[in-house]
Every structure is written in structure tokens, then in C-alpha cells.
Amino acid sequence: MGVMDLQSGDFCWQEHNEGVFITGCEKNVGFICVPDNINGKKVIGIGSEAFRNRKSITGVKLPDTVKSIGDYAFCNCRLLKSAELGEGIREAGGHVFYDARGLESITLSGKMEFIGDGFVKNCEALENITLITDGALSSQTVLFLNDISRRFYLILKKQQAMLLFPDFGYEYISNAPSMRFTTVTHGSGVEYRKAIEKGGINFEAYDNAFIMGK
């Protein structure tokens, strides 16, 4: 069977009190555009492992009705390049995109209430992160962005702005006689990430990071 785009009737789903959770599909799929309703019921979530190990998936777009994504939902989708999660997303489980090594761009809300461990772990190609926000960022969103040590571009969709955040790394140096470790930071990326605050991006702090980087 060749790679194809999904239609609403191609999804497997389960009904919950508030709406429908997508649990997968039976076809070999390419680009996944999840509908906002199935059989008149609102699509509110993506179930755990719904599309795990689907090697043919190249892109996914979720409607704003989706509020949560379960653990390992797109784990090991090696050809997945883009993921647009929608403005309504608030919770993402653990390892949602784990080992999606081809993932280059992701769009999500700046108001995330929970982001599980390993959300984009081993997504070595991830370079563009787009936030849908009126300016302010949730503490989970701030934590998520600060934990990314590789270089990435942060795109603020509503503000039509794009910022570059350089990479950084840590080295732990052991002082054997005193049994202590000293942490040494490499790269200017840490200084740039200080501009990512709950109130939004602190552009003054971002500009000052150029001085530290130099």
C-alpha cells in the first residue's frame, strides 16, 4: 500500500465524556491532518502511542480543539519533519517525539501546562520552534525552551519575530581531594536563554547577550 494522506474516516478513535481521542490509524500514512471533529464529536486528544513507529509519516497538523497528547504518540517516526500542535494544546506526555530524528520544526502553544520528560529527545534535526502566544509564556514552556541545549530559532507567530538561540554545553570537572565538582559552561547559549521569561521574551536581555557572546 502506498503512502497517503488520512481522511477523517481513516482514524481509529475512542469516545470520552468531553470528546474523541485519536488512537491511531490502519493505513500507511504520509501527512496527517487531524480533523477537529469525527462523527460530530470534537477531537480533544491524541492517545498514547497512537502513531508510534510509523516510519512513513512526514508531517502532522493538529486542530486547536486538541488539548493533550499522550506518551510516545509520535515516538520513532523517523521521517517526521514538521509538527504543528495547534493553539489549544496544553499537555504533552513523556517522549512524545522521542527518536523522531528527522523532526525539523515544531509549533506549540506558549501556554503549555505540562510537558513530559523526553518530549523532543534525540530530535537532532530540530531547528525551528514556533510559539503561539500573546506574549506571556507558561513556566512549563520556559523550562522546555531552556532545557534545549542545541541551537534553535524561536519564532513568535503572532508577533512575527524570529530569534536565534545559540547552543551551549556543560562540563563537570572533578577536584578529587575535596570531592567536589566544578561546573564549566561552554558556549554563549546560556546567556541568551536568560531572555526567556514567564512574562515573555525579554528583548533587552536578549540584546545584552550579544555582548556576553562576543
Coordinates of C-alpha atoms in Angstrom, one line a residue:
M1 CA 0.0 0.0 0.0
G2 CA 1.4 3.4 -0.9
V3 CA 1.8 6.4 1.4
M4 CA -1.4 8.5 1.5
D5 CA -3.0 11.4 3.4
L6 CA -5.6 10.5 6.0
Q7 CA -9.2 11.4 5.9
S8 CA -11.5 11.6 9.0
G9 CA -12.9 8.2 8.4
D10 CA -9.4 6.6 8.4
F11 CA -8.6 7.3 12.0
C12 CA -9.1 4.9 14.9
W13 CA -10.6 6.7 17.9
Q14 CA -12.3 6.3 21.3
E15 CA -15.0 8.4 22.7
H16 CA -14.6 10.1 26.1
N17 CA -17.0 12.4 28.1
E18 CA -15.8 15.6 26.5
G19 CA -15.0 14.3 23.0
V20 CA -12.8 12.0 21.0
F21 CA -9.2 10.7 21.4
I22 CA -7.4 9.6 18.3
T23 CA -5.8 6.2 19.0
G24 CA -4.2 5.6 15.6
C25 CA -5.0 4.5 12.0
E26 CA -4.8 1.4 9.9
K27 CA -3.3 2.9 6.8
N28 CA 0.3 3.7 5.7
V29 CA 0.2 7.4 6.0
G30 CA 2.2 10.4 4.9
F31 CA 1.0 13.8 6.1
I32 CA -1.5 13.6 9.0
C33 CA -4.1 16.4 9.2
V34 CA -6.3 15.6 12.2
P35 CA -9.9 16.9 11.9
D36 CA -11.5 19.0 14.6
N37 CA -14.4 16.5 14.8
I38 CA -15.3 13.0 13.9
N39 CA -19.0 12.0 13.5
G40 CA -19.9 15.3 15.1
K41 CA -17.8 14.7 18.2
K42 CA -15.0 17.1 19.0
V43 CA -11.4 15.8 18.7
I44 CA -9.7 16.7 22.0
G45 CA -6.7 14.4 22.3
I46 CA -4.1 12.1 20.7
G47 CA -3.8 8.8 22.6
S48 CA -0.6 7.3 23.9
E49 CA 1.5 5.5 21.2
A50 CA -1.1 6.5 18.6
F51 CA 1.4 6.8 15.8
R52 CA 4.4 5.2 17.4
N53 CA 6.9 3.6 14.9
R54 CA 5.1 4.9 11.8
K55 CA 8.1 5.3 9.6
S56 CA 6.2 6.8 6.7
I57 CA 4.8 9.9 8.5
T58 CA 6.3 13.2 7.2
G59 CA 4.2 15.8 8.9
V60 CA 1.4 16.3 11.4
K61 CA -1.1 19.1 12.0
L62 CA -3.5 19.1 14.9
P63 CA -6.6 21.3 15.2
D64 CA -7.0 23.8 18.0
T65 CA -9.5 21.6 19.7
V66 CA -6.8 19.1 20.7
K67 CA -5.8 19.7 24.4
S68 CA -3.5 16.8 25.1
I69 CA -1.1 14.3 23.5
G70 CA -0.3 11.0 25.2
D71 CA 3.1 9.4 25.9
Y72 CA 5.1 8.2 22.9
A73 CA 2.4 9.4 20.5
F74 CA 4.9 10.0 17.6
C75 CA 7.9 8.2 19.0
N76 CA 10.4 6.8 16.5
C77 CA 8.6 8.5 13.5
R78 CA 12.0 8.8 11.7
L79 CA 10.7 10.6 8.6
L80 CA 8.6 13.2 10.5
K81 CA 9.8 16.6 9.6
S82 CA 7.2 19.0 10.9
A83 CA 4.6 19.0 13.7
E84 CA 2.0 21.7 14.2
L85 CA 0.2 21.1 17.5
G86 CA -2.3 23.9 17.5
E87 CA -3.1 26.7 19.9
G88 CA -5.3 24.6 22.2
I89 CA -2.7 22.2 23.2
R90 CA -1.9 22.3 27.0
E91 CA -0.5 18.9 27.9
A92 CA 2.1 16.7 26.2
G93 CA 3.1 13.4 27.8
G94 CA 6.6 11.8 28.0
H95 CA 8.7 11.1 25.0
V96 CA 6.0 12.3 22.5
F97 CA 8.6 12.8 19.7
Y98 CA 11.3 10.6 21.1
D99 CA 13.7 9.5 18.4
A100 CA 11.9 11.4 15.7
R101 CA 15.4 12.2 14.3
G102 CA 14.2 14.0 11.2
L103 CA 11.9 16.5 13.0
E104 CA 13.0 19.9 11.9
S105 CA 10.2 22.2 13.1
I106 CA 7.5 22.2 15.8
T107 CA 4.7 24.6 16.6
L108 CA 3.0 24.7 20.0
S109 CA 1.2 27.0 22.4
G110 CA 3.2 29.2 24.7
K111 CA 0.7 28.3 27.5
M112 CA 1.7 24.7 28.0
E113 CA 0.7 23.4 31.4
F114 CA 2.7 20.2 31.3
I115 CA 5.5 18.8 29.0
G116 CA 6.7 15.4 29.9
D117 CA 10.3 14.1 30.0
G118 CA 12.0 13.5 26.7
F119 CA 9.4 15.4 24.7
V120 CA 11.9 16.1 21.8
K121 CA 14.7 13.8 23.0
N122 CA 17.0 12.7 20.2
C123 CA 15.3 15.0 17.7
E124 CA 18.7 16.0 16.4
A125 CA 17.4 17.9 13.4
L126 CA 15.1 20.2 15.4
E127 CA 15.9 23.8 14.4
N128 CA 12.7 25.8 14.4
I129 CA 10.4 26.2 17.3
T130 CA 7.3 28.3 16.7
L131 CA 5.2 29.6 19.7
I132 CA 1.6 30.7 19.5
T133 CA 1.3 33.2 22.3
D134 CA 0.1 36.7 23.1
G135 CA 3.4 37.4 24.7
A136 CA 3.4 35.7 28.1
L137 CA 4.8 32.2 28.5
S138 CA 3.9 29.5 31.0
S139 CA 6.5 28.1 33.4
Q140 CA 6.5 24.8 31.5
T141 CA 7.1 26.5 28.2
V142 CA 10.0 28.4 29.7
L143 CA 11.5 25.3 31.2
F144 CA 11.2 23.4 27.9
L145 CA 13.0 26.1 25.9
N146 CA 15.7 26.5 28.5
D147 CA 16.4 22.7 28.5
I148 CA 17.2 22.7 24.8
S149 CA 21.0 23.0 24.6
R150 CA 21.3 22.8 20.8
R151 CA 21.0 25.9 18.6
F152 CA 17.5 26.7 17.5
Y153 CA 15.4 29.5 16.1
L154 CA 12.4 30.7 18.2
I155 CA 9.6 32.0 16.0
L156 CA 6.9 34.1 17.7
K157 CA 4.0 33.6 15.3
K158 CA 1.6 36.4 16.4
Q159 CA 4.5 38.9 16.9
Q160 CA 6.1 37.9 13.6
A161 CA 9.5 37.7 15.2
M162 CA 12.3 35.2 14.9
L163 CA 15.2 34.9 17.4
L164 CA 18.3 32.8 17.2
F165 CA 19.4 30.9 20.4
P166 CA 23.0 29.5 20.2
D167 CA 24.0 26.2 21.6
F168 CA 25.7 25.6 24.9
G169 CA 27.1 22.7 26.9
Y170 CA 28.3 21.8 30.4
E171 CA 31.5 20.2 31.6
Y172 CA 31.9 18.8 35.1
I173 CA 35.4 19.0 36.4
S174 CA 36.3 16.8 39.4
N175 CA 38.5 18.0 42.2
A176 CA 39.4 14.7 43.8
P177 CA 41.0 15.8 47.0
S178 CA 38.0 17.9 48.1
M179 CA 35.4 15.6 46.5
R180 CA 33.8 18.5 44.7
F181 CA 32.8 19.1 41.1
T182 CA 33.0 22.4 39.3
T183 CA 30.6 23.1 36.5
V184 CA 32.0 24.9 33.5
T185 CA 29.7 26.2 30.8
H186 CA 30.7 26.2 27.1
G187 CA 29.0 28.4 24.5
S188 CA 27.0 31.7 24.8
G189 CA 23.7 30.0 24.6
V190 CA 23.1 30.1 28.4
E191 CA 23.2 33.9 28.3
Y192 CA 20.7 34.1 25.5
R193 CA 18.3 31.7 27.3
K194 CA 18.1 34.2 30.3
A195 CA 15.9 36.2 28.0
I196 CA 13.2 33.5 28.1
E197 CA 10.9 34.6 30.9
K198 CA 7.3 33.9 32.0
G199 CA 6.4 37.5 31.1
G200 CA 7.6 36.7 27.6
I201 CA 10.8 37.2 25.7
N202 CA 12.9 39.9 27.4
F203 CA 14.3 41.6 24.3
E204 CA 16.7 43.8 26.3
A205 CA 18.3 40.8 28.0
Y206 CA 18.5 39.1 24.5
D207 CA 20.3 42.1 23.1
N208 CA 22.7 42.1 26.1
A209 CA 23.5 38.5 25.4
F210 CA 25.3 39.7 22.2
I211 CA 27.9 41.4 24.4
M212 CA 28.4 38.3 26.5
G213 CA 28.6 36.1 23.4
K214 CA 31.2 38.3 21.9

